[in-house]
């Protein structure tokens, strides 16, 4: 019933829709695990484990240097999967209704939004925009259909199909955002 009446709009890696007591507890458990565990074994050409007695936290910091968020996620995926299975076991609280995830254009992805299932927001995502994406004007900017318009007059304006779809998506999100504010 709530899926038909509630529209949740989430911008990029916004922390707040993912934040709950269970997720905060899971994050604490993961941080403690990273602080206590050893780095995964890595052997040199002589067969010696170069990571012996190296804390996992030190390994993470050393390997994250000069890498972007996506490279870090790929590198640490095995560690994340292990911690997720063993430490992140709390019951989850999800955003309500139909969830529209507005893709963060700052990541070089072509804006717009996609409908996502609630479990897609079951964990806190650590990222450079996790706090700034919750600021209200960021949601307004994401929903504003006038942002991508060129500096030509409307009469001279010619748009391609991709731009037209982007404007249509943003117009939908602006109306959905206004509808939620009016209720």
PDB file of C-alpha atoms in Angstrom:
ATOM      1  CA  UNK A   1       0.000   0.000   0.000  1.00  0.00           C
ATOM      2  CA  UNK A   2       2.791   2.468   0.913  1.00  0.00           C
ATOM      3  CA  UNK A   3       4.545   1.765  -2.393  1.00  0.00           C
ATOM      4  CA  UNK A   4       1.567   3.236  -4.274  1.00  0.00           C
ATOM      5  CA  UNK A   5       1.329   6.398  -2.155  1.00  0.00           C
ATOM      6  CA  UNK A   6       4.841   7.315  -1.019  1.00  0.00           C
ATOM      7  CA  UNK A   7       7.614   8.497  -3.327  1.00  0.00           C
ATOM      8  CA  UNK A   8      11.119   8.600  -1.812  1.00  0.00           C
ATOM      9  CA  UNK A   9      13.767  10.511  -3.715  1.00  0.00           C
ATOM     10  CA  UNK A  10      17.411   9.865  -2.819  1.00  0.00           C
ATOM     11  CA  UNK A  11      20.286  11.860  -4.303  1.00  0.00           C
ATOM     12  CA  UNK A  12      23.525   9.984  -4.959  1.00  0.00           C
ATOM     13  CA  UNK A  13      25.273   8.719  -1.828  1.00  0.00           C
ATOM     14  CA  UNK A  14      23.094  10.762   0.579  1.00  0.00           C
ATOM     15  CA  UNK A  15      23.767   9.474   4.089  1.00  0.00           C
ATOM     16  CA  UNK A  16      20.453  10.298   5.752  1.00  0.00           C
ATOM     17  CA  UNK A  17      18.121   7.827   3.931  1.00  0.00           C
ATOM     18  CA  UNK A  18      20.586   5.044   4.792  1.00  0.00           C
ATOM     19  CA  UNK A  19      21.107   6.084   8.413  1.00  0.00           C
ATOM     20  CA  UNK A  20      19.487   4.030  11.151  1.00  0.00           C
ATOM     21  CA  UNK A  21      20.528   2.575  14.483  1.00  0.00           C
ATOM     22  CA  UNK A  22      21.134  -0.818  12.830  1.00  0.00           C
ATOM     23  CA  UNK A  23      23.283   0.677  10.070  1.00  0.00           C
ATOM     24  CA  UNK A  24      25.268   2.763  12.560  1.00  0.00           C
ATOM     25  CA  UNK A  25      25.814  -0.378  14.657  1.00  0.00           C
ATOM     26  CA  UNK A  26      26.923  -2.318  11.575  1.00  0.00           C
ATOM     27  CA  UNK A  27      29.320   0.494  10.657  1.00  0.00           C
ATOM     28  CA  UNK A  28      30.772   0.448  14.174  1.00  0.00           C
ATOM     29  CA  UNK A  29      31.268  -3.320  13.967  1.00  0.00           C
ATOM     30  CA  UNK A  30      32.963  -2.993  10.582  1.00  0.00           C
ATOM     31  CA  UNK A  31      35.320  -0.273  11.841  1.00  0.00           C
ATOM     32  CA  UNK A  32      36.244  -2.346  14.905  1.00  0.00           C
ATOM     33  CA  UNK A  33      36.867  -5.343  12.648  1.00  0.00           C
ATOM     34  CA  UNK A  34      39.120  -3.290  10.354  1.00  0.00           C
ATOM     35  CA  UNK A  35      41.044  -1.990  13.374  1.00  0.00           C
ATOM     36  CA  UNK A  36      41.587  -5.492  14.809  1.00  0.00           C
ATOM     37  CA  UNK A  37      42.139  -7.711  11.755  1.00  0.00           C
ATOM     38  CA  UNK A  38      45.324  -8.458   9.879  1.00  0.00           C
ATOM     39  CA  UNK A  39      45.812  -7.470   6.248  1.00  0.00           C
ATOM     40  CA  UNK A  40      45.110 -10.164   3.656  1.00  0.00           C
ATOM     41  CA  UNK A  41      48.195 -12.215   2.768  1.00  0.00           C
ATOM     42  CA  UNK A  42      50.243 -10.971  -0.154  1.00  0.00           C
ATOM     43  CA  UNK A  43      53.321 -12.891  -1.200  1.00  0.00           C
ATOM     44  CA  UNK A  44      56.449 -11.594  -2.909  1.00  0.00           C
ATOM     45  CA  UNK A  45      58.515 -13.555  -5.444  1.00  0.00           C
ATOM     46  CA  UNK A  46      60.300 -15.418  -2.596  1.00  0.00           C
ATOM     47  CA  UNK A  47      56.994 -16.671  -1.187  1.00  0.00           C
ATOM     48  CA  UNK A  48      57.179 -14.434   1.889  1.00  0.00           C
ATOM     49  CA  UNK A  49      53.963 -12.823   3.130  1.00  0.00           C
ATOM     50  CA  UNK A  50      54.742  -9.094   2.915  1.00  0.00           C
ATOM     51  CA  UNK A  51      51.588  -8.301   4.887  1.00  0.00           C
ATOM     52  CA  UNK A  52      52.464 -10.429   7.915  1.00  0.00           C
ATOM     53  CA  UNK A  53      51.912  -8.378  11.079  1.00  0.00           C
ATOM     54  CA  UNK A  54      50.379  -5.530   9.050  1.00  0.00           C
ATOM     55  CA  UNK A  55      47.074  -4.336  10.514  1.00  0.00           C
ATOM     56  CA  UNK A  56      44.156  -4.295   8.108  1.00  0.00           C
ATOM     57  CA  UNK A  57      43.624  -0.584   8.805  1.00  0.00           C
ATOM     58  CA  UNK A  58      47.199   0.219   7.705  1.00  0.00           C
ATOM     59  CA  UNK A  59      46.792  -1.928   4.584  1.00  0.00           C
ATOM     60  CA  UNK A  60      43.561  -0.084   3.702  1.00  0.00           C
ATOM     61  CA  UNK A  61      45.179   3.351   4.123  1.00  0.00           C
ATOM     62  CA  UNK A  62      48.313   2.409   2.164  1.00  0.00           C
ATOM     63  CA  UNK A  63      46.354   0.883  -0.700  1.00  0.00           C
ATOM     64  CA  UNK A  64      43.803   3.703  -0.900  1.00  0.00           C
ATOM     65  CA  UNK A  65      46.404   6.369  -1.612  1.00  0.00           C
ATOM     66  CA  UNK A  66      46.057   7.945  -5.065  1.00  0.00           C
ATOM     67  CA  UNK A  67      42.956   5.909  -5.968  1.00  0.00           C
ATOM     68  CA  UNK A  68      39.466   7.169  -6.708  1.00  0.00           C
ATOM     69  CA  UNK A  69      36.358   5.841  -4.935  1.00  0.00           C
ATOM     70  CA  UNK A  70      35.562   3.222  -7.575  1.00  0.00           C
ATOM     71  CA  UNK A  71      39.128   1.852  -7.601  1.00  0.00           C
ATOM     72  CA  UNK A  72      39.086   1.628  -3.789  1.00  0.00           C
ATOM     73  CA  UNK A  73      35.754  -0.204  -3.795  1.00  0.00           C
ATOM     74  CA  UNK A  74      37.066  -2.729  -6.352  1.00  0.00           C
ATOM     75  CA  UNK A  75      40.313  -3.279  -4.417  1.00  0.00           C
ATOM     76  CA  UNK A  76      38.620  -3.722  -1.056  1.00  0.00           C
ATOM     77  CA  UNK A  77      35.597  -5.729  -2.266  1.00  0.00           C
ATOM     78  CA  UNK A  78      36.819  -9.061  -0.792  1.00  0.00           C
ATOM     79  CA  UNK A  79      37.383  -7.408   2.595  1.00  0.00           C
ATOM     80  CA  UNK A  80      34.006  -5.671   2.378  1.00  0.00           C
ATOM     81  CA  UNK A  81      32.230  -8.918   1.477  1.00  0.00           C
ATOM     82  CA  UNK A  82      33.770 -10.743   4.456  1.00  0.00           C
ATOM     83  CA  UNK A  83      32.922  -7.951   6.893  1.00  0.00           C
ATOM     84  CA  UNK A  84      29.421  -7.648   5.430  1.00  0.00           C
ATOM     85  CA  UNK A  85      28.746 -11.368   5.967  1.00  0.00           C
ATOM     86  CA  UNK A  86      30.233 -11.580   9.464  1.00  0.00           C
ATOM     87  CA  UNK A  87      29.700  -8.191  11.096  1.00  0.00           C
ATOM     88  CA  UNK A  88      26.834  -6.390   9.353  1.00  0.00           C
ATOM     89  CA  UNK A  89      23.946  -8.558  10.495  1.00  0.00           C
ATOM     90  CA  UNK A  90      21.517  -6.108  12.108  1.00  0.00           C
ATOM     91  CA  UNK A  91      17.904  -5.899  10.926  1.00  0.00           C
ATOM     92  CA  UNK A  92      17.613  -3.072   8.427  1.00  0.00           C
ATOM     93  CA  UNK A  93      15.379  -0.035   8.192  1.00  0.00           C
ATOM     94  CA  UNK A  94      14.623   1.051   4.623  1.00  0.00           C
ATOM     95  CA  UNK A  95      13.250   4.205   3.001  1.00  0.00           C
ATOM     96  CA  UNK A  96       9.494   4.021   2.428  1.00  0.00           C
ATOM     97  CA  UNK A  97       7.473   3.625  -0.747  1.00  0.00           C
ATOM     98  CA  UNK A  98       8.709   3.765  -4.313  1.00  0.00           C
ATOM     99  CA  UNK A  99      12.351   4.800  -4.235  1.00  0.00           C
ATOM    100  CA  UNK A 100      13.812   6.983  -6.967  1.00  0.00           C
ATOM    101  CA  UNK A 101      17.601   7.160  -6.886  1.00  0.00           C
ATOM    102  CA  UNK A 102      18.835  10.317  -8.579  1.00  0.00           C
ATOM    103  CA  UNK A 103      22.198   9.377 -10.031  1.00  0.00           C
ATOM    104  CA  UNK A 104      24.952  11.727  -8.957  1.00  0.00           C
ATOM    105  CA  UNK A 105      26.265  13.629 -11.986  1.00  0.00           C
ATOM    106  CA  UNK A 106      29.455  14.460 -10.058  1.00  0.00           C
ATOM    107  CA  UNK A 107      30.529  10.850 -10.607  1.00  0.00           C
ATOM    108  CA  UNK A 108      30.478  11.338 -14.361  1.00  0.00           C
ATOM    109  CA  UNK A 109      27.229   9.423 -14.800  1.00  0.00           C
ATOM    110  CA  UNK A 110      24.510  10.890 -16.986  1.00  0.00           C
ATOM    111  CA  UNK A 111      22.135  12.210 -14.327  1.00  0.00           C
ATOM    112  CA  UNK A 112      18.508  11.165 -14.230  1.00  0.00           C
ATOM    113  CA  UNK A 113      17.038   8.642 -11.851  1.00  0.00           C
ATOM    114  CA  UNK A 114      16.165   5.021 -11.602  1.00  0.00           C
ATOM    115  CA  UNK A 115      13.678   3.170  -9.471  1.00  0.00           C
ATOM    116  CA  UNK A 116      15.548   1.009  -6.961  1.00  0.00           C
ATOM    117  CA  UNK A 117      14.456  -1.637  -4.458  1.00  0.00           C
ATOM    118  CA  UNK A 118      14.627  -0.757  -0.751  1.00  0.00           C
ATOM    119  CA  UNK A 119      17.510  -3.150  -0.031  1.00  0.00           C
ATOM    120  CA  UNK A 120      19.740  -1.034  -2.302  1.00  0.00           C
ATOM    121  CA  UNK A 121      19.860   1.463   0.589  1.00  0.00           C
ATOM    122  CA  UNK A 122      20.530  -1.021   3.389  1.00  0.00           C
ATOM    123  CA  UNK A 123      24.087   0.179   4.070  1.00  0.00           C
ATOM    124  CA  UNK A 124      25.816   3.479   4.666  1.00  0.00           C
ATOM    125  CA  UNK A 125      27.889   4.386   1.615  1.00  0.00           C
ATOM    126  CA  UNK A 126      31.156   6.098   2.494  1.00  0.00           C
ATOM    127  CA  UNK A 127      31.908   8.653  -0.175  1.00  0.00           C
ATOM    128  CA  UNK A 128      33.067  12.187  -0.738  1.00  0.00           C
ATOM    129  CA  UNK A 129      29.487  13.443  -1.303  1.00  0.00           C
ATOM    130  CA  UNK A 130      27.630  11.505   1.397  1.00  0.00           C
ATOM    131  CA  UNK A 131      26.985  14.648   3.490  1.00  0.00           C
ATOM    132  CA  UNK A 132      26.738  17.370   0.838  1.00  0.00           C
ATOM    133  CA  UNK A 133      24.131  15.377  -1.114  1.00  0.00           C
ATOM    134  CA  UNK A 134      21.664  15.783   1.755  1.00  0.00           C
ATOM    135  CA  UNK A 135      21.674  19.583   1.635  1.00  0.00           C
ATOM    136  CA  UNK A 136      18.227  20.708   0.363  1.00  0.00           C
ATOM    137  CA  UNK A 137      19.546  22.913  -2.446  1.00  0.00           C
ATOM    138  CA  UNK A 138      21.324  19.845  -3.927  1.00  0.00           C
ATOM    139  CA  UNK A 139      17.951  18.097  -4.232  1.00  0.00           C
ATOM    140  CA  UNK A 140      16.463  21.235  -5.807  1.00  0.00           C
ATOM    141  CA  UNK A 141      19.337  21.430  -8.293  1.00  0.00           C
ATOM    142  CA  UNK A 142      18.870  17.758  -9.199  1.00  0.00           C
ATOM    143  CA  UNK A 143      15.147  18.311  -9.748  1.00  0.00           C
ATOM    144  CA  UNK A 144      15.449  21.610 -11.675  1.00  0.00           C
ATOM    145  CA  UNK A 145      14.662  21.038 -15.372  1.00  0.00           C
ATOM    146  CA  UNK A 146      16.206  24.374 -16.399  1.00  0.00           C
ATOM    147  CA  UNK A 147      19.795  23.528 -15.410  1.00  0.00           C
ATOM    148  CA  UNK A 148      20.981  21.775 -18.601  1.00  0.00           C
ATOM    149  CA  UNK A 149      19.514  24.357 -21.015  1.00  0.00           C
ATOM    150  CA  UNK A 150      21.979  26.056 -23.358  1.00  0.00           C
ATOM    151  CA  UNK A 151      22.275  29.847 -23.344  1.00  0.00           C
ATOM    152  CA  UNK A 152      20.226  30.197 -26.541  1.00  0.00           C
ATOM    153  CA  UNK A 153      16.708  31.528 -26.671  1.00  0.00           C
ATOM    154  CA  UNK A 154      13.952  28.933 -26.539  1.00  0.00           C
ATOM    155  CA  UNK A 155      13.105  29.659 -30.186  1.00  0.00           C
ATOM    156  CA  UNK A 156      16.664  28.855 -31.366  1.00  0.00           C
ATOM    157  CA  UNK A 157      17.024  25.871 -29.153  1.00  0.00           C
ATOM    158  CA  UNK A 158      17.464  22.469 -30.738  1.00  0.00           C
ATOM    159  CA  UNK A 159      17.842  19.508 -28.432  1.00  0.00           C
ATOM    160  CA  UNK A 160      18.791  15.934 -29.095  1.00  0.00           C
ATOM    161  CA  UNK A 161      16.876  12.910 -27.827  1.00  0.00           C
ATOM    162  CA  UNK A 162      19.243  12.317 -24.886  1.00  0.00           C
ATOM    163  CA  UNK A 163      18.889  15.904 -23.638  1.00  0.00           C
ATOM    164  CA  UNK A 164      15.109  15.749 -24.062  1.00  0.00           C
ATOM    165  CA  UNK A 165      14.939  12.575 -21.954  1.00  0.00           C
ATOM    166  CA  UNK A 166      17.119  14.180 -19.284  1.00  0.00           C
ATOM    167  CA  UNK A 167      14.870  17.258 -19.118  1.00  0.00           C
ATOM    168  CA  UNK A 168      11.780  15.034 -18.976  1.00  0.00           C
ATOM    169  CA  UNK A 169      13.252  13.028 -16.063  1.00  0.00           C
ATOM    170  CA  UNK A 170      14.175  16.188 -14.173  1.00  0.00           C
ATOM    171  CA  UNK A 171      10.711  17.649 -14.734  1.00  0.00           C
ATOM    172  CA  UNK A 172       9.170  14.477 -13.293  1.00  0.00           C
ATOM    173  CA  UNK A 173      11.401  14.637 -10.218  1.00  0.00           C
ATOM    174  CA  UNK A 174      10.665  18.326  -9.670  1.00  0.00           C
ATOM    175  CA  UNK A 175       6.907  17.595  -9.750  1.00  0.00           C
ATOM    176  CA  UNK A 176       7.373  14.584  -7.446  1.00  0.00           C
ATOM    177  CA  UNK A 177       9.445  16.720  -5.063  1.00  0.00           C
ATOM    178  CA  UNK A 178       6.826  19.479  -5.064  1.00  0.00           C
ATOM    179  CA  UNK A 179       4.028  16.939  -4.519  1.00  0.00           C
ATOM    180  CA  UNK A 180       5.791  15.525  -1.456  1.00  0.00           C
ATOM    181  CA  UNK A 181       6.305  19.047  -0.073  1.00  0.00           C
ATOM    182  CA  UNK A 182       2.601  19.886  -0.489  1.00  0.00           C
ATOM    183  CA  UNK A 183       1.390  16.735   1.336  1.00  0.00           C
TER     184      UNK A 183
END
